[in-house]
Short mmCIF file of C-alpha atoms in Angstrom, two decimals:
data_model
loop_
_atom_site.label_atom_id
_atom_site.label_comp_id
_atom_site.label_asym_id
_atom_site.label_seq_id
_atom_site.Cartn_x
_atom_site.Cartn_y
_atom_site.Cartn_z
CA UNK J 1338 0.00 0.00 0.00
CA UNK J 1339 2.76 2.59 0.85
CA UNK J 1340 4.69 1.87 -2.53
CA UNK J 1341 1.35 2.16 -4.08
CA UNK J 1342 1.00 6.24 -2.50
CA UNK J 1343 4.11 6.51 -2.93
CA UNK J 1344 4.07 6.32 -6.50
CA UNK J 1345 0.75 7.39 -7.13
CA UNK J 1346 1.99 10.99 -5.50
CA UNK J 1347 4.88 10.60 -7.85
CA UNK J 1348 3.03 10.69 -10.84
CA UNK J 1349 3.79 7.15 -11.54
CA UNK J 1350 1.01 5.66 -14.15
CA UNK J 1351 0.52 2.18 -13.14
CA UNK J 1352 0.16 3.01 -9.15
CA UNK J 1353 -2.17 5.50 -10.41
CA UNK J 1354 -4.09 2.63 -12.46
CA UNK J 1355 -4.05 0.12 -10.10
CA UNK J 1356 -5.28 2.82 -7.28
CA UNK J 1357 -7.95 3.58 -9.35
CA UNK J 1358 -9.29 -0.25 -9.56
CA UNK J 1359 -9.03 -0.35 -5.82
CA UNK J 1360 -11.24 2.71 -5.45
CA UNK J 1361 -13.83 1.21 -7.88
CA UNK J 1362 -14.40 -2.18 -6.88
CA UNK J 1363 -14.23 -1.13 -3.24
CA UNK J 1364 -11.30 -3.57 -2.30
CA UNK J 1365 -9.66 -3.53 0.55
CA UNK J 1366 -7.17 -0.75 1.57
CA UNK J 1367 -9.39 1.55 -0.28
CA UNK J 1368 -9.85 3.38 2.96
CA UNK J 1369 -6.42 3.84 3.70
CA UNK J 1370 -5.35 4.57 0.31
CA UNK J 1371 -7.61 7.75 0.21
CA UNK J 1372 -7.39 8.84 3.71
CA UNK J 1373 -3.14 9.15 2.85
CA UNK J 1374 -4.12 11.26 -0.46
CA UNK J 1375 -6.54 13.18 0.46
CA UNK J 1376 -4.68 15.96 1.91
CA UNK J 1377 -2.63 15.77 -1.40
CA UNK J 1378 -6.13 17.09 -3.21
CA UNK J 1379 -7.86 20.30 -4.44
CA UNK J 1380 -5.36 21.22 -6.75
CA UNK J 1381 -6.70 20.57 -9.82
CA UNK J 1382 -8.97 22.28 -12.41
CA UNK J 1383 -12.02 19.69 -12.80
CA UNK J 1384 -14.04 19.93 -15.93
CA UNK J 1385 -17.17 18.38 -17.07
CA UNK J 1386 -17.97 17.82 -20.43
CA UNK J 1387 -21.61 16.36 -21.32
CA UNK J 1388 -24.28 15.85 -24.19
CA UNK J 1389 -26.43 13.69 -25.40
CA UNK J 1390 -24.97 10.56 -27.31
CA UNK J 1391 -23.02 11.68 -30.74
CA UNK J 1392 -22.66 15.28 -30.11
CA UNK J 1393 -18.78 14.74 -29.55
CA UNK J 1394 -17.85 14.50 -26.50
CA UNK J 1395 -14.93 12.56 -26.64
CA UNK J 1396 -13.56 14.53 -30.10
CA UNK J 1397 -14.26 17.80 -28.27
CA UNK J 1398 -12.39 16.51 -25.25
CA UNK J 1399 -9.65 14.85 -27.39
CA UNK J 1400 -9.19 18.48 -29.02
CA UNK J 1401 -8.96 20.40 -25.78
CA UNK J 1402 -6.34 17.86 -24.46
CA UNK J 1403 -4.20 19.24 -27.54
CA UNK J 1404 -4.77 22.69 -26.16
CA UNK J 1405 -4.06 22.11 -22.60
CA UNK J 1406 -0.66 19.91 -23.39
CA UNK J 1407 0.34 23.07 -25.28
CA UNK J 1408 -0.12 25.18 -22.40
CA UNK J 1409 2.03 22.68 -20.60
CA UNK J 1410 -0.94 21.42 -18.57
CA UNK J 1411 -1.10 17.60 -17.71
CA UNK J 1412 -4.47 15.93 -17.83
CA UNK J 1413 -6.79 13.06 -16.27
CA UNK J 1414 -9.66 12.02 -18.10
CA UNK J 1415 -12.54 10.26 -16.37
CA UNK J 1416 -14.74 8.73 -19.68
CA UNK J 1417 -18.02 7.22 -18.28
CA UNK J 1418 -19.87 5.30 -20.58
CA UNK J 1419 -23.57 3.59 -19.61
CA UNK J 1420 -23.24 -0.17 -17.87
CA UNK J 1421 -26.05 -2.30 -20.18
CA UNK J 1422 -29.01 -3.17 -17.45
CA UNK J 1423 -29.74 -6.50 -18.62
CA UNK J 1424 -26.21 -8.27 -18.12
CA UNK J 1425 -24.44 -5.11 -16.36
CA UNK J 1426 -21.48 -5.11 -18.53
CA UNK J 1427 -20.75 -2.27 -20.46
CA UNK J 1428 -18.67 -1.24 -24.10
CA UNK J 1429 -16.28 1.90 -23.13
CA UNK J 1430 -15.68 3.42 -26.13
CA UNK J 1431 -14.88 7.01 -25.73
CA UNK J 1432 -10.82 6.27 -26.50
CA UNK J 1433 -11.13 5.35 -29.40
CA UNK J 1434 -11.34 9.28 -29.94
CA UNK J 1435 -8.38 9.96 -27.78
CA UNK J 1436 -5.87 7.83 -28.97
CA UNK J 1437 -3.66 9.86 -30.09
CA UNK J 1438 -3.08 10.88 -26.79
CA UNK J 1439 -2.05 7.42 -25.46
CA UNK J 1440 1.65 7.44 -25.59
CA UNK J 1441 1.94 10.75 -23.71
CA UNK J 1442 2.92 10.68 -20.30
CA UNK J 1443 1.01 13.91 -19.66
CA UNK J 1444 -2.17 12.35 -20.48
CA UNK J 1445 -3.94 9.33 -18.36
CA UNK J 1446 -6.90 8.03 -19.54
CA UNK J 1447 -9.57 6.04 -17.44
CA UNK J 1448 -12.71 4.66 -19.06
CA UNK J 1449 -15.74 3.82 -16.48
CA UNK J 1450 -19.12 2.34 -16.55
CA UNK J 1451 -22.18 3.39 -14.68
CA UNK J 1452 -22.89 0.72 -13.24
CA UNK J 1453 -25.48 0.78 -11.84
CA UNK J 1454 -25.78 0.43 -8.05
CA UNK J 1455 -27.04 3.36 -5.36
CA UNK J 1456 -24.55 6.32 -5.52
CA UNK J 1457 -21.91 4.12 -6.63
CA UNK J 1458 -20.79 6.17 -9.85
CA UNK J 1459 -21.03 9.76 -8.31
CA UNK J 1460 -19.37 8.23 -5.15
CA UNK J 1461 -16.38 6.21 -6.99
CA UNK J 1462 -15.88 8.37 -9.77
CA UNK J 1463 -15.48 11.50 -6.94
CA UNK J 1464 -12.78 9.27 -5.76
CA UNK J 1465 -11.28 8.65 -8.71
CA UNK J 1466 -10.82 12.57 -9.22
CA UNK J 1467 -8.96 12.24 -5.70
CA UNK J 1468 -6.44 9.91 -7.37
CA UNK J 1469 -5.75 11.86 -10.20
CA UNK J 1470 -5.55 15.04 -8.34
CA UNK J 1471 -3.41 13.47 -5.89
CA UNK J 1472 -1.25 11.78 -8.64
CA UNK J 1473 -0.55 15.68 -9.97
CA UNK J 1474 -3.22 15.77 -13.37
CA UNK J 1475 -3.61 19.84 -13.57
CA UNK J 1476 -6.94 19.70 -15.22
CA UNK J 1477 -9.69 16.75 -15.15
CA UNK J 1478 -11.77 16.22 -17.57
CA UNK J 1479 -14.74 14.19 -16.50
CA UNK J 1480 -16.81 13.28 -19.81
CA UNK J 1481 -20.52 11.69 -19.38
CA UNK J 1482 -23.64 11.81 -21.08
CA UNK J 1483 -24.91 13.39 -18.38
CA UNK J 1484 -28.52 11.72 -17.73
CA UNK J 1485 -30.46 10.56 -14.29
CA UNK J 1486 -28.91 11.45 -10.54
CA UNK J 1487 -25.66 9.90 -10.79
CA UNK J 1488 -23.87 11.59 -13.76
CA UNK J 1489 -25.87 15.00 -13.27
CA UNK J 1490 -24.21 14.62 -9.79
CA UNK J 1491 -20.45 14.49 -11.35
CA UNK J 1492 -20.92 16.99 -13.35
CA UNK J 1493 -22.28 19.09 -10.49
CA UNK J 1494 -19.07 18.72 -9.06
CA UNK J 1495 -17.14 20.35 -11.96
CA UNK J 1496 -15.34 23.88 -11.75
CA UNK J 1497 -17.06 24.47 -15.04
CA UNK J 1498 -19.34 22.64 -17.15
CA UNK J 1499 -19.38 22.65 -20.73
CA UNK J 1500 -22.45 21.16 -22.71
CA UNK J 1501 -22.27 19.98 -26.04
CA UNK J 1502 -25.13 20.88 -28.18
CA UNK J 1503 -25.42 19.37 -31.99
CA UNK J 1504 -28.33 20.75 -33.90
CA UNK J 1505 -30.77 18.59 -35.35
CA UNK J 1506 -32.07 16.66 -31.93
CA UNK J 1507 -34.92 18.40 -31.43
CA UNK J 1508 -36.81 22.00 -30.48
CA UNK J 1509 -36.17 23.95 -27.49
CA UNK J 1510 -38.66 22.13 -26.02
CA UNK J 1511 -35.78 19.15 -25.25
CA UNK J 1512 -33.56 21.72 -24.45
CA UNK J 1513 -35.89 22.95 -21.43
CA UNK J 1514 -36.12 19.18 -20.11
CA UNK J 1515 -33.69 17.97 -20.17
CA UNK J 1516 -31.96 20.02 -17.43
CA UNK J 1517 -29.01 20.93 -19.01
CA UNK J 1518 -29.70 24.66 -18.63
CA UNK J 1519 -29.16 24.48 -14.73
CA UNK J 1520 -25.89 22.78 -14.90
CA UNK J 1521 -24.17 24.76 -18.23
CA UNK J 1522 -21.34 27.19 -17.30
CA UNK J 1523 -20.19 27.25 -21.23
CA UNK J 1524 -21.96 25.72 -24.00
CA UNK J 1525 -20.18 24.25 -27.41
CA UNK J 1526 -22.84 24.42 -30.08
CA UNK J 1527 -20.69 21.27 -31.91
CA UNK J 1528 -21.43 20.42 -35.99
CA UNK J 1529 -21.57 23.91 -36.05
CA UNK J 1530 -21.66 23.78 -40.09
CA UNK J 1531 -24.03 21.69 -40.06
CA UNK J 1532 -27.67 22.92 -41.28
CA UNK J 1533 -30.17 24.12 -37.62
CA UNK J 1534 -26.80 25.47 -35.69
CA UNK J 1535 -28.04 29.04 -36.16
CA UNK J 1536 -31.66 28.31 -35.33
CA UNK J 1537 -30.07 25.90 -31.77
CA UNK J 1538 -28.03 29.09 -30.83
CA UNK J 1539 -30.96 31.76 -31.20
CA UNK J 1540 -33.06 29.14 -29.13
CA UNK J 1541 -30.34 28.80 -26.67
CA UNK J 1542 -30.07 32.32 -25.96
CA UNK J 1543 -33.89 32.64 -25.74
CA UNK J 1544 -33.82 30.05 -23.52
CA UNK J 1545 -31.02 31.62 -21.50
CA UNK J 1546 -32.57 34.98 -21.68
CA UNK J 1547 -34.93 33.69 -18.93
CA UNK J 1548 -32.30 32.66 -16.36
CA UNK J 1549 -32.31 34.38 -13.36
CA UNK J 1550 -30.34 34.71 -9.97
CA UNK J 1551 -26.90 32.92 -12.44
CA UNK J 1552 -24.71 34.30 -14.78
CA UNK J 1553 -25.82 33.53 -18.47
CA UNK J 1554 -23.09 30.96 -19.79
CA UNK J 1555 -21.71 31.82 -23.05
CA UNK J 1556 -21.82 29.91 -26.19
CA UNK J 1557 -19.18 28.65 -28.71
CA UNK J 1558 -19.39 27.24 -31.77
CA UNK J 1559 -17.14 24.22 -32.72
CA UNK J 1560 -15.81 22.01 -35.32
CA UNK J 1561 -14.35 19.57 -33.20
CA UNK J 1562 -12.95 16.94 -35.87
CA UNK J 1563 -11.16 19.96 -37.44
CA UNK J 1564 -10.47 21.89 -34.61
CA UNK J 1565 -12.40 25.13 -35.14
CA UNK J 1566 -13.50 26.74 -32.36
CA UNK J 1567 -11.87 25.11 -29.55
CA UNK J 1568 -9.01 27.86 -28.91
CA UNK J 1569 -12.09 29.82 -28.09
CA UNK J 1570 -13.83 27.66 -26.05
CA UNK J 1571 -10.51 26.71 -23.88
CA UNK J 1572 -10.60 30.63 -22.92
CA UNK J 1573 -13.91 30.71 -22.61
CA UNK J 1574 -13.97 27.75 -19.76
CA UNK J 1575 -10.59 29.38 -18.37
CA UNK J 1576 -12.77 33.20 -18.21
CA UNK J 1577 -15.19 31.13 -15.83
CA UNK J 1578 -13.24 29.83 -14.11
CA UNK J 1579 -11.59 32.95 -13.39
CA UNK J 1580 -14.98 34.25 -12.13
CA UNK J 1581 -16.14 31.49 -10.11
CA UNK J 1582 -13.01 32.02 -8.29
CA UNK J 1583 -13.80 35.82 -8.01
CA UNK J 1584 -17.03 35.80 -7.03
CA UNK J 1585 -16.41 33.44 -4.31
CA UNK J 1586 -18.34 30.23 -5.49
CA UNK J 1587 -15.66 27.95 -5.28
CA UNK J 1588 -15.33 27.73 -1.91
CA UNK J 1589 -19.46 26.87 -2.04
CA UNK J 1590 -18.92 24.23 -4.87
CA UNK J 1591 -16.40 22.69 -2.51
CA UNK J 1592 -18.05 22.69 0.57
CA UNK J 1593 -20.93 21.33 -1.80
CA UNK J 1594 -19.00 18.79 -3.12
CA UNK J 1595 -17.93 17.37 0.21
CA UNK J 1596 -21.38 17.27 1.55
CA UNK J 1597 -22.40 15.11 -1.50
CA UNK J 1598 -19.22 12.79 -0.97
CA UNK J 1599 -20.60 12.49 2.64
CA UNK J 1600 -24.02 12.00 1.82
CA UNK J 1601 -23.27 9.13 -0.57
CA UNK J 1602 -20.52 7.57 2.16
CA UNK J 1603 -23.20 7.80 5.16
CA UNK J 1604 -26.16 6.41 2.73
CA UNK J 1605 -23.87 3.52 1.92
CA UNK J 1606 -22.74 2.81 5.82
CA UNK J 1607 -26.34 2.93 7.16
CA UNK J 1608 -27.18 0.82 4.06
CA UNK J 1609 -24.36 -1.75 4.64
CA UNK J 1610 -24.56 -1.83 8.53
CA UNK J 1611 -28.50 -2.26 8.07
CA UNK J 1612 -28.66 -4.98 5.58
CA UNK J 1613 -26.24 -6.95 7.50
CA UNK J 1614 -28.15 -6.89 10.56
CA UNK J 1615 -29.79 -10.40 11.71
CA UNK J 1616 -33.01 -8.76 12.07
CA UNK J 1617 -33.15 -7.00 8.53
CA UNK J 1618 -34.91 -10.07 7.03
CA UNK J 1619 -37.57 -9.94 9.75
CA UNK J 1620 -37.86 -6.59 9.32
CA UNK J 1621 -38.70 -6.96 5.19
CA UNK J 1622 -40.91 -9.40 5.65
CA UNK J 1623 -43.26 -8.03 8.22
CA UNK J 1624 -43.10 -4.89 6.17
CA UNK J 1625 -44.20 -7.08 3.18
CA UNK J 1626 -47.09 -8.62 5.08
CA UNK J 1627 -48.19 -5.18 6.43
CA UNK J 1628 -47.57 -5.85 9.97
CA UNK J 1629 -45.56 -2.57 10.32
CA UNK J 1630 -44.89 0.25 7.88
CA UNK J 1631 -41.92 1.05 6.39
CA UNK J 1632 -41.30 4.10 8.73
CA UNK J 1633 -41.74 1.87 11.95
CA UNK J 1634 -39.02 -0.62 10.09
CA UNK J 1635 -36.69 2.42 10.02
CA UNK J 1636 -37.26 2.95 13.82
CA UNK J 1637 -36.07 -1.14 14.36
CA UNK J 1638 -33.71 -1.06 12.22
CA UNK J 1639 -31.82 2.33 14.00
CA UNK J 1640 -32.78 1.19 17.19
CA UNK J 1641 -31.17 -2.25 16.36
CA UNK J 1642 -27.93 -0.04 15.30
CA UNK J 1643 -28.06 1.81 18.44
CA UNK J 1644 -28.72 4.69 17.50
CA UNK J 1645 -31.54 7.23 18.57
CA UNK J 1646 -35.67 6.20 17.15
CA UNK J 1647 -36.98 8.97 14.78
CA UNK J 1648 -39.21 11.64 16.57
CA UNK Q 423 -19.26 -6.49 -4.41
CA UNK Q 424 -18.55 -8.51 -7.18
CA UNK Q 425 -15.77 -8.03 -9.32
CA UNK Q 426 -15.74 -6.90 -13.12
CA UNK Q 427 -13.66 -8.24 -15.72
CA UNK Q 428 -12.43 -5.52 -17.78
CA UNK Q 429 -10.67 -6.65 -21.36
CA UNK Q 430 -9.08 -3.95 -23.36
CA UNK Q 431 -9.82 -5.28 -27.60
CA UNK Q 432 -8.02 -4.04 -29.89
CA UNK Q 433 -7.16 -3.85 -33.32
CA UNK Q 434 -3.05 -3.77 -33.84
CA UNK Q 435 -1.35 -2.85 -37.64
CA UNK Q 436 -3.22 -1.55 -40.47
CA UNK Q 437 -6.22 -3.57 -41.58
CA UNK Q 438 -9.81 -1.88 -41.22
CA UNK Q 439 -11.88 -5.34 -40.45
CA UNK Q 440 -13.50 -4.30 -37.10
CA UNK Q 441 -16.45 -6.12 -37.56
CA UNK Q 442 -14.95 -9.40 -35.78
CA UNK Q 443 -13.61 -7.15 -32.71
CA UNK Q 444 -17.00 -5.46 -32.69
CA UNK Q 445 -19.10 -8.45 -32.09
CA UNK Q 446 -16.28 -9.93 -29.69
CA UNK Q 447 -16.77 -6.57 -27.56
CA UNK Q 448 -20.38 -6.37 -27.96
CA UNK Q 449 -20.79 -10.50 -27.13
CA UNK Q 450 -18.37 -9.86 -23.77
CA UNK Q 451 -20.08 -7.04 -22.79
CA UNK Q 452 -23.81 -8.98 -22.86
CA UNK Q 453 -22.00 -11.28 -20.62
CA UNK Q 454 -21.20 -8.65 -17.96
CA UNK Q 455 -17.75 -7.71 -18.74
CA UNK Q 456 -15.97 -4.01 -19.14
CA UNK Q 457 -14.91 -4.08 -22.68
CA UNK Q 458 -12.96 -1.18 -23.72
CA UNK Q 459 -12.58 -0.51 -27.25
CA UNK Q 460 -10.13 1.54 -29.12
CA UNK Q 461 -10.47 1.53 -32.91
CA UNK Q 462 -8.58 -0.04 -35.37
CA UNK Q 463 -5.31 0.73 -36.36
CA UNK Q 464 -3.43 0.85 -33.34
CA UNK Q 465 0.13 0.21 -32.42
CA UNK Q 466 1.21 -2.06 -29.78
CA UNK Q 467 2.68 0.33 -28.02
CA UNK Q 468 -0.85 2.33 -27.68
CA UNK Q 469 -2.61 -0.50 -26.74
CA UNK Q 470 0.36 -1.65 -23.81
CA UNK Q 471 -0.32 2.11 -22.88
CA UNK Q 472 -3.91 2.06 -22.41
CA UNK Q 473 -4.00 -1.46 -21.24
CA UNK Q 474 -1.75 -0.38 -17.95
CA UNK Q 475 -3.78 2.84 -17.29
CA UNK Q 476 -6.64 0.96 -17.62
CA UNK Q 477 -6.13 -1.70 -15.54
CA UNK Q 478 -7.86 -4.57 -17.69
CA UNK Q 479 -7.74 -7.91 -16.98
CA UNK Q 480 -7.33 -9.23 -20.05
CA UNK Q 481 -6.38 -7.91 -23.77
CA UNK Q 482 -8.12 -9.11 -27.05
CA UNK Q 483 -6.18 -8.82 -30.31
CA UNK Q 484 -7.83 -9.14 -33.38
CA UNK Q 485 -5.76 -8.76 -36.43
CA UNK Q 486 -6.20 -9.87 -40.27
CA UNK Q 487 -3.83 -8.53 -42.07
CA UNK Q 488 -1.38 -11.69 -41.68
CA UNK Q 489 1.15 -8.90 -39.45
CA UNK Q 490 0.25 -11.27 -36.29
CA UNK Q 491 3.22 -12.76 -35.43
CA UNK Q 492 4.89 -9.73 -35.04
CA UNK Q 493 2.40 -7.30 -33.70
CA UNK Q 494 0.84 -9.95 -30.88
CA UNK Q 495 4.10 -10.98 -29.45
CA UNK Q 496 5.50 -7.18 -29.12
CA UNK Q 497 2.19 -6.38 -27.19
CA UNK Q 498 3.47 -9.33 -24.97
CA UNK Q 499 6.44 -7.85 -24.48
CA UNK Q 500 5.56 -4.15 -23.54
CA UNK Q 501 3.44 -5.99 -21.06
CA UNK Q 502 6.25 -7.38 -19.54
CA UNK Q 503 8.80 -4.48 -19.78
CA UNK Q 504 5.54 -2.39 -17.90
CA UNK Q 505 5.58 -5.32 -15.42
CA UNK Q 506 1.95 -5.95 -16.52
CA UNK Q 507 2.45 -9.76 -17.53
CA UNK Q 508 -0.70 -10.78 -15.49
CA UNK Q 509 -2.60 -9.39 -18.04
CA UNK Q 510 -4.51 -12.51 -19.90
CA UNK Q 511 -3.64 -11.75 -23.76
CA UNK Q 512 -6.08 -13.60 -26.63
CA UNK Q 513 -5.85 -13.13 -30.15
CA UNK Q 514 -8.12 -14.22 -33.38
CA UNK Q 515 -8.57 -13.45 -36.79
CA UNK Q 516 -7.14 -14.84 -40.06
CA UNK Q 517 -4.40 -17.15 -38.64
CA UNK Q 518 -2.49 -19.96 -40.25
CA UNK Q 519 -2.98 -22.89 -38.16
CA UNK Q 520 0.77 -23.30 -38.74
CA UNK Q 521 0.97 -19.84 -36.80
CA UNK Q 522 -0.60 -20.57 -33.54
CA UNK Q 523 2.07 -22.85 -31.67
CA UNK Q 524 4.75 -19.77 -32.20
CA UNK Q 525 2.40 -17.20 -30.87
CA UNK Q 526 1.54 -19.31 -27.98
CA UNK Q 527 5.15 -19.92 -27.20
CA UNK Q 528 5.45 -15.88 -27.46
CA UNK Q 529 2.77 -15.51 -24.60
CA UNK Q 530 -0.48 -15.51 -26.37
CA UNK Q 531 -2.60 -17.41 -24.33
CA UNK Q 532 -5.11 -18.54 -26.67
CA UNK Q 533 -5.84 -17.81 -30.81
CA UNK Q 534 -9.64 -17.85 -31.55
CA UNK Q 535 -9.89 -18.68 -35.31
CA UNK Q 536 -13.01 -17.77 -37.35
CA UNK Q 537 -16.01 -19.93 -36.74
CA UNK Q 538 -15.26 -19.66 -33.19
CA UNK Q 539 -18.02 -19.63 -30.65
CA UNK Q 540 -18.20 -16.40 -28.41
CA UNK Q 541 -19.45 -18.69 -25.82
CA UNK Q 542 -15.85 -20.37 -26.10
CA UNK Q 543 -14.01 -16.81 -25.66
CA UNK Q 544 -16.43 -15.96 -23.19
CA UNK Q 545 -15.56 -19.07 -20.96
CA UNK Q 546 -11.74 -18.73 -21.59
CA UNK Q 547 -11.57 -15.61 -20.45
CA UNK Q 548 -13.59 -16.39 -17.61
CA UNK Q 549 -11.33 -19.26 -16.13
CA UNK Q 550 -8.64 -17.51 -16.86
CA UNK Q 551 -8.18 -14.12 -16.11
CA UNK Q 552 -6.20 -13.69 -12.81
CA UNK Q 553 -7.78 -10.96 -10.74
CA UNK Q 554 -5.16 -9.50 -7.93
#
C-alpha cells in the first residue's frame, strides 16, 4: 500500500491505475489509500464535459487535451460510458477518440461504466478525481452523457461545465427538459456547419434569456474533428473559471461537493450496517405482510444499530 | 461487491476489419464484462499504454492482415517491460494454423480462429483471467 502512494503521489502511471481499480471495486485498503491522499487534493482544475450521445464528447475533449498539453498542462480524463441493465457489462468506447493521446505521459486516460448500483458512480468516480488530483493531473476532464442522478451529480461537481449541443435533436422544447440549462457554465454548439446550428443558438439564448439569480453561460461554436472553435472555447472555460473564483463560489462548490461525498458515504454505511443486521430479514418481511410500515421498520432497524428512534 | 472483468480489444497494424472485434466486444459485454474498445489501427505500443492505465484484466487482439506474429508478441512484451504480464492476452482473426504454436510460445494465451463460438471466448476468459 505505501509503494502504491508513494508512486501514485509521484506521478507514476501504473500506481495510479491500479489505485484507481481499488477505489472502484471497493477492495480492501481503499480506505487507507484515500485517507493518505486526500490531503494531497484540491489542486486541480475539474471539468465536465456532457451531451447527449453523438454530439462529440470525446472529439471535443480529445481536441482540448491538444490545447491544454500546449499550455504545458497535464491531464486526467474520467470517460463514463452507460453499464447495459440486462447483463451489467458495459462497451467503453470514448478512446477510441483519444488515442492519439495514449503514448503521452502527460495524459492518463480512465474509461468507467455506470454501473449501476445506489450512488456508486457519483461516489467512486469523486474518488477517482482524488487519485488523479493526488497523482498531480492539472486539469480533469470528467466526460458523461450526463442523464439521471448519478452523472448530473459528477458533473455538479465540476469547476465548469461545458455542454455539447449538436443541432438537429430536437426544439427547445428538449432543451428545457432535459436540465441541461441548470448545470451549463459554457456551452459548445458542436457540428456547427451543419444545417439548424443558427436556429439551436438563437433558441439557446432565448432560452437563456430567462435565467435568473446565475450568470448567463456563453456559447461557442465548434468544429471539433477539425479543430475550429476550440481555442475559443478553452478561454472561454478558463474566463469562468476565473470568475467562479472571483465571485467566491468555489469555496461553495467545494463545501458542496464534500457534503455530496458524505451524503453518498453515510447512505452507503447505514445501508451496509443495516442490511447486515440479523433482524433486517424480519424486518422486510413483516413490512411485506403489512404488519408494520416502512417508517416503523426504520425505527427497528436504528434502534437495532443503536442509535436514537426517529421523533 | 462482485468483481468486473475488464478486457481492453483491440485492433493492432493496419487492416480496417473491425467487424470481428466489434461483435467480440459487444458479445463480452452482454456477458457482464468491461470491454474497452479503441479503434482499429493501433500500435502495440498504444494499446500496452492504455491497457496499464486501464487496468484490464485481459487484452483481445484481433488482427487480419497476416502482421500477427509480429504485432501480438510485441504487445506481450511491452506488457512485460511495464511489469503488466498478469494481463490474460487472446488473439483471433485470419491465422495460419501453422501460426498458432509460435504465438503461444510468445505468450499468447489462446488464438480464436473464425467460426469460433463467443461462448468459447467468453468461458476462456472467464477461467482464466487472474484478478489481484
Amino acid at each position: 500500500m505505501d509503494d502504491l502512494v508513494a508512486g501514485l503521489l509521484a506521478g507514476k502511471v501504473r500506481p495510479l491505475a491500479k489505485a484507481i481499480t481499488v477505489v472502484e471495486n471497493d477492495r480492501p485498503g481503499k480506505r487507507e489509500l484515500l485517507k493518505k491522499i486526500y490531503p494531497q487534493t484540491g489542486n486541480a482544475y475539474l471539468l465536465g464535459i456532457t451531451g447527449p450521445p453523438g454530439a462529440g464528447k470525446s472529439t471535443l475533449t480529445d481536441k482540448v487535451i491538444v490545447k491544454l498539453r500546449q499550455q504545458g498542462k497535464t491531464v486526467g480524463v474520467i470517460a463514463v460510458d452507460p453499464s447495459s441493465p440486462f447483463s451489467g457489462g458495459a462497451i467503453l468506447g470514448d478512446r477510441i477518440r483519444m488515442q492519439q493521446h495514449a503514448l503521452d505521459d502527460g495524459v492518463f486516460i480512465r474509461s468507467m461504466a455506470t454501473r449501476s448500483h445506489l450512488g456508486g458512480l457519483s461516489k467512486s468516480a469523486v474518488d477517482v478525481i482524488h487519485l488523479m488530483d493526488a497523482a498531480g493531473k492539472d486539469v480533469i476532464i470528467i466526460e458523461t452523457v450526463g442523464v439521471g442522478q448519478d452523472e448530473v451529480d459528477i458533473v455538479r461537481i465540476a469547476k465548469t461545465t461545458v455542454v455539447v449541443m449538436v443541432p438537429g435533436l430536437g426544439d427547445s422544447v428538449q432543451i428545457a427538459k432535459a436540465g441541461v440549462m441548470e448545470i451549463a457554465d459554457v456551452f459548445a454548439v458542436n457540428k456547427a456547419d451543419r444545417d439548424g446550428s443558427d436556429k439551436l443558438i438563437s433558441e439557446l439564448r432565448a432560452m437563456l434569456d430567462m435565467v435568473k439569480n446565475k450568470e448567463k453561460p456563453e456559447i461557442f461554436r465548434t468544429i471539433a474533428v477539425d479543430d475550429t472553435g476550440i481555442d475559443e472555447l478553452v478561454q472561454g472555460i478558463y474566463a469562468h473559471g476565473d470568475r467562479v473564483l472571483e465571485t467566491g463560489l468555489l469555496r461553495k462548490k467545494i463545501v458542496e461537493i464534500a457534503e455530496s461525498e458524505l451524503r453518498a458515504y453515510l447512505l452507503d454505511t447505514i445501508m451496509e450496517r443495516s442490511t447486515n443486521m440479523a433482524s433486517y430479514e424480519d424486518v422486510v418481511k413483516r413490512v411485506a405482510d403489512k404488519k408494520i410500515t416502512p417508517m416503523d421498520g426504520v425505527d427497528e432497524i436504528f434502534i437495532g444499530l443503536g442509535l436514537q428512534k426517529q421523533n | 461487491m462482485d468483481k468486473k472483468i475488464k478486457v481492453l480489444v483491440a485492433k493492432p497494424g493496419l487492416d480496417g476489419h473491425d467487424r470481428g472485434a466489434k461483435v467480440v466486444s459487444r458479445a463480452l459485454r452482454d456477458a457482464g464484462m468491461e470491454v474497452i474498445y479503441t479503434g482499429i489501427r493501433q500500435t502495440p505500443e498504444q494499446i500496452v499504454a492504455t491497457a496499464v492505465q486501464e487496468d484490464v484484466d485481459s487484452i483481445g487482439l484481433s488482427c487480419l492482415s497476416g502482421a500477427h506474429n509480429k504485432l501480438f508478441p510485441k504487445v506481450v512484451d511491452l506488457l512485460k517491460e511495464k511489469g503488466a504480464e498478469d494481463v490474460l492476452v487472446f488473439g483471433g482473426g485470419i491465422i495460419p494454423d501453422e501460426d498458432i504454436p509460435g504465438l503461444k510460445e510468445a505468450g499468447i494465451a489462446e488464438i480464436f480462429l473464425p467460426g469460433t463460438s463467443t461462448e468459447d471466448t467468453i468461458a476462456f476468459i472467464k477461467n482464466n483471467v487472474t484478478q489481484a
